[in-house]
Coordinates of C-alpha atoms and ligand atoms in Angstrom, one line a residue:
X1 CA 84.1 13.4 -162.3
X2 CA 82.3 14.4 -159.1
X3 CA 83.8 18.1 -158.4
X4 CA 81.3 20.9 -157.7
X5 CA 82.8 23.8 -159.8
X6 CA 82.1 27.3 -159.4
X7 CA 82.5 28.8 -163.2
X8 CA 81.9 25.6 -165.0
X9 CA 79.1 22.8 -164.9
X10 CA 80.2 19.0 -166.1
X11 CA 78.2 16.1 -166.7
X12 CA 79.4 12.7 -167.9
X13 CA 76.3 10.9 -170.2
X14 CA 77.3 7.9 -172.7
X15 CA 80.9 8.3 -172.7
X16 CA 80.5 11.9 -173.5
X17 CA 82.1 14.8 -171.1
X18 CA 80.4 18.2 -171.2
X19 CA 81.1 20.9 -169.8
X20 CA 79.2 24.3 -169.7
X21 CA 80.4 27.4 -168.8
X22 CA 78.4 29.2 -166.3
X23 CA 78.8 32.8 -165.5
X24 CA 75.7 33.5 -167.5
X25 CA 75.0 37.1 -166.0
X26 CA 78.5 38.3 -167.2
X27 CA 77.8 36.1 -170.8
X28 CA 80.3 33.8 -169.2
X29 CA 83.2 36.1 -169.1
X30 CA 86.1 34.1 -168.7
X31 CA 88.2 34.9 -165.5
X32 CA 91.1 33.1 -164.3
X33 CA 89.1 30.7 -162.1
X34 CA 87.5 29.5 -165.2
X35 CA 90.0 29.0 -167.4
X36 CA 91.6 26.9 -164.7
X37 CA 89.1 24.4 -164.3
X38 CA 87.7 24.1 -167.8
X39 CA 91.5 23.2 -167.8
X40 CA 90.9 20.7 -164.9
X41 CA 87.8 19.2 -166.4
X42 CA 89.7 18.5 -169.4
X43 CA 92.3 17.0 -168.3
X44 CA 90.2 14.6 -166.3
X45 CA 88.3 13.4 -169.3
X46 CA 91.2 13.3 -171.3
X47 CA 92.4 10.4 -168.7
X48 CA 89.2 9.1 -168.6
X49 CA 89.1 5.8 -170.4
X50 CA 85.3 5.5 -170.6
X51 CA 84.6 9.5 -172.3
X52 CA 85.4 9.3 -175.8
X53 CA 84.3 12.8 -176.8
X54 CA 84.4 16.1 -175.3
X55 CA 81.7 19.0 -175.7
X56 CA 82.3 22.4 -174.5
X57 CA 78.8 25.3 -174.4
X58 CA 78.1 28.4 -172.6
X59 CA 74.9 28.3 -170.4
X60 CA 72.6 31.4 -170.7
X61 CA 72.7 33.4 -173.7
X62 CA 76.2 33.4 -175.1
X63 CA 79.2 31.2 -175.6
X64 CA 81.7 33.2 -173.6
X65 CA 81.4 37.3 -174.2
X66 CA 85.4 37.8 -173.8
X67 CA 88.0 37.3 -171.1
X68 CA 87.0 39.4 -167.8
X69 CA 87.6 42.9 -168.3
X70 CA 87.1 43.6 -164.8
X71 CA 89.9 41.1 -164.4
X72 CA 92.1 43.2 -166.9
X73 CA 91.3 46.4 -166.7
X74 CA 94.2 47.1 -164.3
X75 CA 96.9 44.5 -165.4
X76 CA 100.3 45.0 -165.9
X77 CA 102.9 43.0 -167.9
X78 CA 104.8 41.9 -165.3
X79 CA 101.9 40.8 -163.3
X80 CA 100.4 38.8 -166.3
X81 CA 104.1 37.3 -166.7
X82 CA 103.8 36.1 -163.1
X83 CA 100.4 34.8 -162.6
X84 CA 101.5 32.6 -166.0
X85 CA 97.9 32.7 -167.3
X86 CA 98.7 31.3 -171.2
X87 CA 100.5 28.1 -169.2
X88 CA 96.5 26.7 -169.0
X89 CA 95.5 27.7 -172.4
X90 CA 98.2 25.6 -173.5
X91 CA 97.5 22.7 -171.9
X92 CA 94.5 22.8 -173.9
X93 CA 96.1 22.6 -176.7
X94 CA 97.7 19.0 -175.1
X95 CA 94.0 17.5 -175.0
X96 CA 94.2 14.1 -177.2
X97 CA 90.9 13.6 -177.3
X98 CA 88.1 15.3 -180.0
X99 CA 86.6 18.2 -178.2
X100 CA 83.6 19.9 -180.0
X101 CA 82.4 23.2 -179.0
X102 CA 78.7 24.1 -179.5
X103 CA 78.5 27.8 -180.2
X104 CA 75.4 30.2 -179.7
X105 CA 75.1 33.9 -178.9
X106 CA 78.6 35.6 -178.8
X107 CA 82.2 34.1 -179.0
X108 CA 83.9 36.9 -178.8
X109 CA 87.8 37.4 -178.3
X110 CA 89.0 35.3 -175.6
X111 CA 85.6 33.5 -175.9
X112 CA 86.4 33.0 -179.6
X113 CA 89.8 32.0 -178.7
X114 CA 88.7 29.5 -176.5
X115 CA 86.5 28.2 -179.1
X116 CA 89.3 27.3 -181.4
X117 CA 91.0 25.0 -179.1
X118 CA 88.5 22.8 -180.2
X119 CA 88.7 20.3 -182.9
X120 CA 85.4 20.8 -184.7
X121 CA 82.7 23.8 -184.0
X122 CA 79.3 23.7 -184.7
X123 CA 77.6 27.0 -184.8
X124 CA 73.5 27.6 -183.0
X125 CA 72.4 30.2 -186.3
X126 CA 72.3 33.2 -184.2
X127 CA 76.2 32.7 -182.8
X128 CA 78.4 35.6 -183.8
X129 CA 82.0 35.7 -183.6
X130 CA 85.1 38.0 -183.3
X131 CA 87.7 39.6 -182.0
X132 CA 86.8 43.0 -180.2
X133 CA 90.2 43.5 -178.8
X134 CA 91.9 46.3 -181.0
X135 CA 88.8 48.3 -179.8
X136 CA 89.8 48.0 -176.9
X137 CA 93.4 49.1 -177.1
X138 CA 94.6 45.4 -177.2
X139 CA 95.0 42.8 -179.2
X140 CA 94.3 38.8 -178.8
X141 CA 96.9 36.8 -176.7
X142 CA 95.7 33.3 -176.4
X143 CA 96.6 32.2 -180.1
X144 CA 93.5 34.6 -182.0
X145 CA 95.7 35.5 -184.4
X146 CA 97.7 32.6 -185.1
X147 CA 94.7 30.0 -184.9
X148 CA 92.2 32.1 -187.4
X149 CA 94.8 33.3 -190.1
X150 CA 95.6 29.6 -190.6
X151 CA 92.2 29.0 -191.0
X152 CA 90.5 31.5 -192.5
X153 CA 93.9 33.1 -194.6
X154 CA 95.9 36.2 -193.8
X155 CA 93.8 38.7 -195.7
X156 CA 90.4 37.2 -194.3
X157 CA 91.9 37.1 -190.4
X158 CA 93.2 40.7 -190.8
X159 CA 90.2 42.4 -191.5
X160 CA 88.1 40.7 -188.7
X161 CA 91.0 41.3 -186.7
X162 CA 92.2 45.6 -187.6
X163 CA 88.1 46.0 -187.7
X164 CA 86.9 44.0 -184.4
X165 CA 84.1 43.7 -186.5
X166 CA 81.5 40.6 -185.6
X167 CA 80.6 37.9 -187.9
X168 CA 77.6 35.7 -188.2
X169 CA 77.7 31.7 -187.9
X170 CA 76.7 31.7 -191.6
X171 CA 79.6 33.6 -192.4
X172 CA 82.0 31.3 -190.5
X173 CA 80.7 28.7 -192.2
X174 CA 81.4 30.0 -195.6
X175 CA 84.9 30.1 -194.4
X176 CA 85.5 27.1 -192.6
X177 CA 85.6 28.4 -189.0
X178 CA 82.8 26.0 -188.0
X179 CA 82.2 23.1 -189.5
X180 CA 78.1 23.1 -188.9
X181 CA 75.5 25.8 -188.5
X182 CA 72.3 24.5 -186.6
X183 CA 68.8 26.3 -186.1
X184 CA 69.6 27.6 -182.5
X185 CA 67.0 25.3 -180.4
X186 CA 68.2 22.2 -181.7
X187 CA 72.2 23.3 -181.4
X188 CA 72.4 20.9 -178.2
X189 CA 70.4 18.0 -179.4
X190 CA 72.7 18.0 -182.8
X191 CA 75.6 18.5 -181.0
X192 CA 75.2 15.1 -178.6
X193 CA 73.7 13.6 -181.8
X194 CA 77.2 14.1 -183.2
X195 CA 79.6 13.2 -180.2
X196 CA 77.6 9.8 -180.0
X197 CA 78.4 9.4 -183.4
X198 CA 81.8 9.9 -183.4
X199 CA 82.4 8.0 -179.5
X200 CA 81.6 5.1 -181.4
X201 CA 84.6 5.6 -183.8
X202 CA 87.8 3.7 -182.6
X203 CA 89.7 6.1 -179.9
X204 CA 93.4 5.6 -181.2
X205 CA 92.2 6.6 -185.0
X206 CA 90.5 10.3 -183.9
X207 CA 93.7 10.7 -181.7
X208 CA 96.3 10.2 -184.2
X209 CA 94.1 11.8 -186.6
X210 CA 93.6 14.8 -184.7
X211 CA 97.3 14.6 -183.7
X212 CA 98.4 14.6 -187.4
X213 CA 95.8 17.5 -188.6
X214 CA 97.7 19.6 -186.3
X215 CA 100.9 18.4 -187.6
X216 CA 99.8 19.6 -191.4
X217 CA 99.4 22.8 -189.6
X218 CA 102.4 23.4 -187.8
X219 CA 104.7 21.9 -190.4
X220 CA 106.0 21.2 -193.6
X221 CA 103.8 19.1 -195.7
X222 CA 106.8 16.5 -196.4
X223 CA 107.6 16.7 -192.4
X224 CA 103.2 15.9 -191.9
X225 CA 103.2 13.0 -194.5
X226 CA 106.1 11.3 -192.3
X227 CA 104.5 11.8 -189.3
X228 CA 100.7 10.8 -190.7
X229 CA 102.8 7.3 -191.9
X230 CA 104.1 6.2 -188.9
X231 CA 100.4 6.9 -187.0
X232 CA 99.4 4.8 -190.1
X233 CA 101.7 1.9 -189.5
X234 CA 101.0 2.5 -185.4
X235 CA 97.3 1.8 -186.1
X236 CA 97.9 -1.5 -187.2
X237 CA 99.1 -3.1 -183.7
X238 CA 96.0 -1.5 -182.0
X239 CA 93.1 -4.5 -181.7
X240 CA 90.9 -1.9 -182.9
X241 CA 92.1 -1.7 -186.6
X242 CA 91.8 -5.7 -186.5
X243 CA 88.4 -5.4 -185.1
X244 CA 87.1 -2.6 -187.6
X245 CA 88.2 -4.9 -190.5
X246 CA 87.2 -8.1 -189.1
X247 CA 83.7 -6.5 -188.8
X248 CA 83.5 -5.5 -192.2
X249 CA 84.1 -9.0 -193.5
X250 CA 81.7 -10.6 -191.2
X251 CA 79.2 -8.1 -192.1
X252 CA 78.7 -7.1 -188.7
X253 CA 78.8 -3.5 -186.6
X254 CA 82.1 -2.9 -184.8
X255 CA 82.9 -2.7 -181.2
X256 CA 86.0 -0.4 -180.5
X257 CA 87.8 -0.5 -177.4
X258 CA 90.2 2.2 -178.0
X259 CA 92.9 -0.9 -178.0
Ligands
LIG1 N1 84.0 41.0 -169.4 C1 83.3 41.4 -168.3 N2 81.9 41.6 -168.3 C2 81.3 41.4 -169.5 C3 82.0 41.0 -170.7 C4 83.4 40.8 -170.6 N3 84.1 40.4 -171.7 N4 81.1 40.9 -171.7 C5 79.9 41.2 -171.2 N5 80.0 41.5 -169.8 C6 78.9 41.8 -168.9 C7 78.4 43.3 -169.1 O1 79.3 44.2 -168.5 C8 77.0 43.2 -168.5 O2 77.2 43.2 -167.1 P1 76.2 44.2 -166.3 O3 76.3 45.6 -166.9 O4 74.8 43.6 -166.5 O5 76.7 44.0 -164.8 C9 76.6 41.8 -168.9 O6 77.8 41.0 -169.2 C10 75.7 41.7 -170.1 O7 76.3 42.4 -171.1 P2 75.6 43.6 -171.9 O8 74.6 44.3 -171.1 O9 76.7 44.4 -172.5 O10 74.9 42.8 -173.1 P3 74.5 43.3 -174.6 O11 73.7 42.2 -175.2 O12 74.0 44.7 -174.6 O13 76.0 43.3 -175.3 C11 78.1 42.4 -175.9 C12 76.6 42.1 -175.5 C13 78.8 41.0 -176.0 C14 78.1 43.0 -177.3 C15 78.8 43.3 -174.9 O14 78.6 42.8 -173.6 C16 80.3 43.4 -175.2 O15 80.7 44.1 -176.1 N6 81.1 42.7 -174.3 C17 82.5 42.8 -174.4 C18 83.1 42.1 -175.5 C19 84.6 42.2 -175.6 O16 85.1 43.3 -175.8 N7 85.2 41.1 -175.4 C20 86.7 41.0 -175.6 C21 87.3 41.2 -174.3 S1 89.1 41.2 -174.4 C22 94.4 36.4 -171.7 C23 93.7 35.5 -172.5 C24 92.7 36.0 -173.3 C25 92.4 37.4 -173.3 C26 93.2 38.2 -172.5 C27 94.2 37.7 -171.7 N8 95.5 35.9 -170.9 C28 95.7 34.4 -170.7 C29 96.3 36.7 -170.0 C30 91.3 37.9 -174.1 C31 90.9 39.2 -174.1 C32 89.5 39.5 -174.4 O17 88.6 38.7 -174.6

């Protein structure tokens, strides 16, 4: 992708797409403008045949700080109905392919929120997370309360959420909210050390896998195993899964073509 952007920077490097968000003076607040192209930038990877893995940071000294509170200090509902904001979280929620967000400094509210629309986080040691809102006479909109009470449990999620208090990385390891924690100056090294890892996995299995992971959480689990069959039986026309095997009996690495 060759754009210039003006809240976000991208880079493409062995079939991984990153993209950083840069408002580092305001700990990359996240305005409108921003949303919309990290929303852009994803989408363009997503229909980019060569990325296989997405990576998402913050430049300066924080993951994102919040949404803009300049930017909200004087909305109204009807306004906020109109400019249809939550239309481009959604369409993060579309993305197909693995997205990984690397986490240091804050992630706070919308910033949090952001950070789980991706698939797996791993956490710099010094990151610290939560939702600040309720001191703030609000509350989270873009999916904060529905993403971390089916992660972290109802009881967990409602005292980070009635408190606003902040937690540490270590704590959201302990309860699943990231997936890694990693000594701060090594969180981008580790972080592309993993993506390359998992671009060379075959592209159709971490779609349908990440496709039917949010199916065991949006549904039933007798409505999820249907669903995680068929991807099962779909996997077997792809030249990948006859690759991957054919590999392991001729003792040799495999080369996935997301096929
Ligand atoms: N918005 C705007 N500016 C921010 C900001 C934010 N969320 N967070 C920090 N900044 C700015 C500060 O104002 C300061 O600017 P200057 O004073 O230098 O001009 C600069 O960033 C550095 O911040 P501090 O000087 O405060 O740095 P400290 O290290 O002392 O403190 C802090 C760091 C993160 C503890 C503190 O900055 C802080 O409490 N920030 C606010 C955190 C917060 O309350 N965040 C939640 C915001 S509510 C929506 C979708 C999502 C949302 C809403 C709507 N739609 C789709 C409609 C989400 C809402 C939220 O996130």
């Amino acid at each position: 992708m060759n754009k210039e952007f003006q809240f976000i920077e991208t880079k493409v490097e062995d079939s991984i797409g990153f993209i950083a968000l840069n408002r580092p003076k305001v700990l990359n607040a996240i305005n409108r403008g921003m949303v919309s192209e990290i929303v852009e930038a994803m989408e363009s990877y997503d229909r980019d045949e060569y990325i296989r893995v997405i990576v998402l940071s913050g430049k300066g000294r924080a993951f994102a700080a919040g949404a803009d509170i300049d930017e909200m200090v004087d909305a109204d509902p009807i306004g906020m109905e109109l400019l249809n904001q939550f239309t481009d979280w959604d369409r993060l929620g579309a993305i197909k392919k693995p997205i990984i967000g690397a986490i240091h400094g804050f992630a706070l509210g919308g910033g949090f929120e952001l950070a789980l629309c991706c698939d797996l986080l791993i956490a710099a040691e010094d990151a610290e997370f939560g939702f600040p809102e309720v001191n703030l006479g609000v509350m989270p909109g873009a999916g904060g309360t529905q993403r971390l009470t089916k992660l972290v449990g109802r009881s967990r999620a409602l005292r980070w959420l009635m408190t606003g208090d902040r937690f540490s990385a270590k704590e959201a390891l302990h309860y699943g909210v990231v997936c890694e924690t990693i000594p701060t100056d090594l969180l981008m090294e580790e972080t592309v050390r993993f993506a390359k890892n998992l671009a060379t996995k075959p592209p159709l299995s971490l779609r349908l896998i990440k496709e039917s992971v949010q199916k065991a959480v949006d549904s039933s689990t007798l409505e999820g195993m249907q669903f995680e069959r068929k991807n099962f039986y779909l996997l077997f026309s792809s030249e990948d899964q006859k690759e991957g095997m054919t590999a392991f009996k001729e003792k040799r690495k495999p080369q996935f073509r997301g096929r």
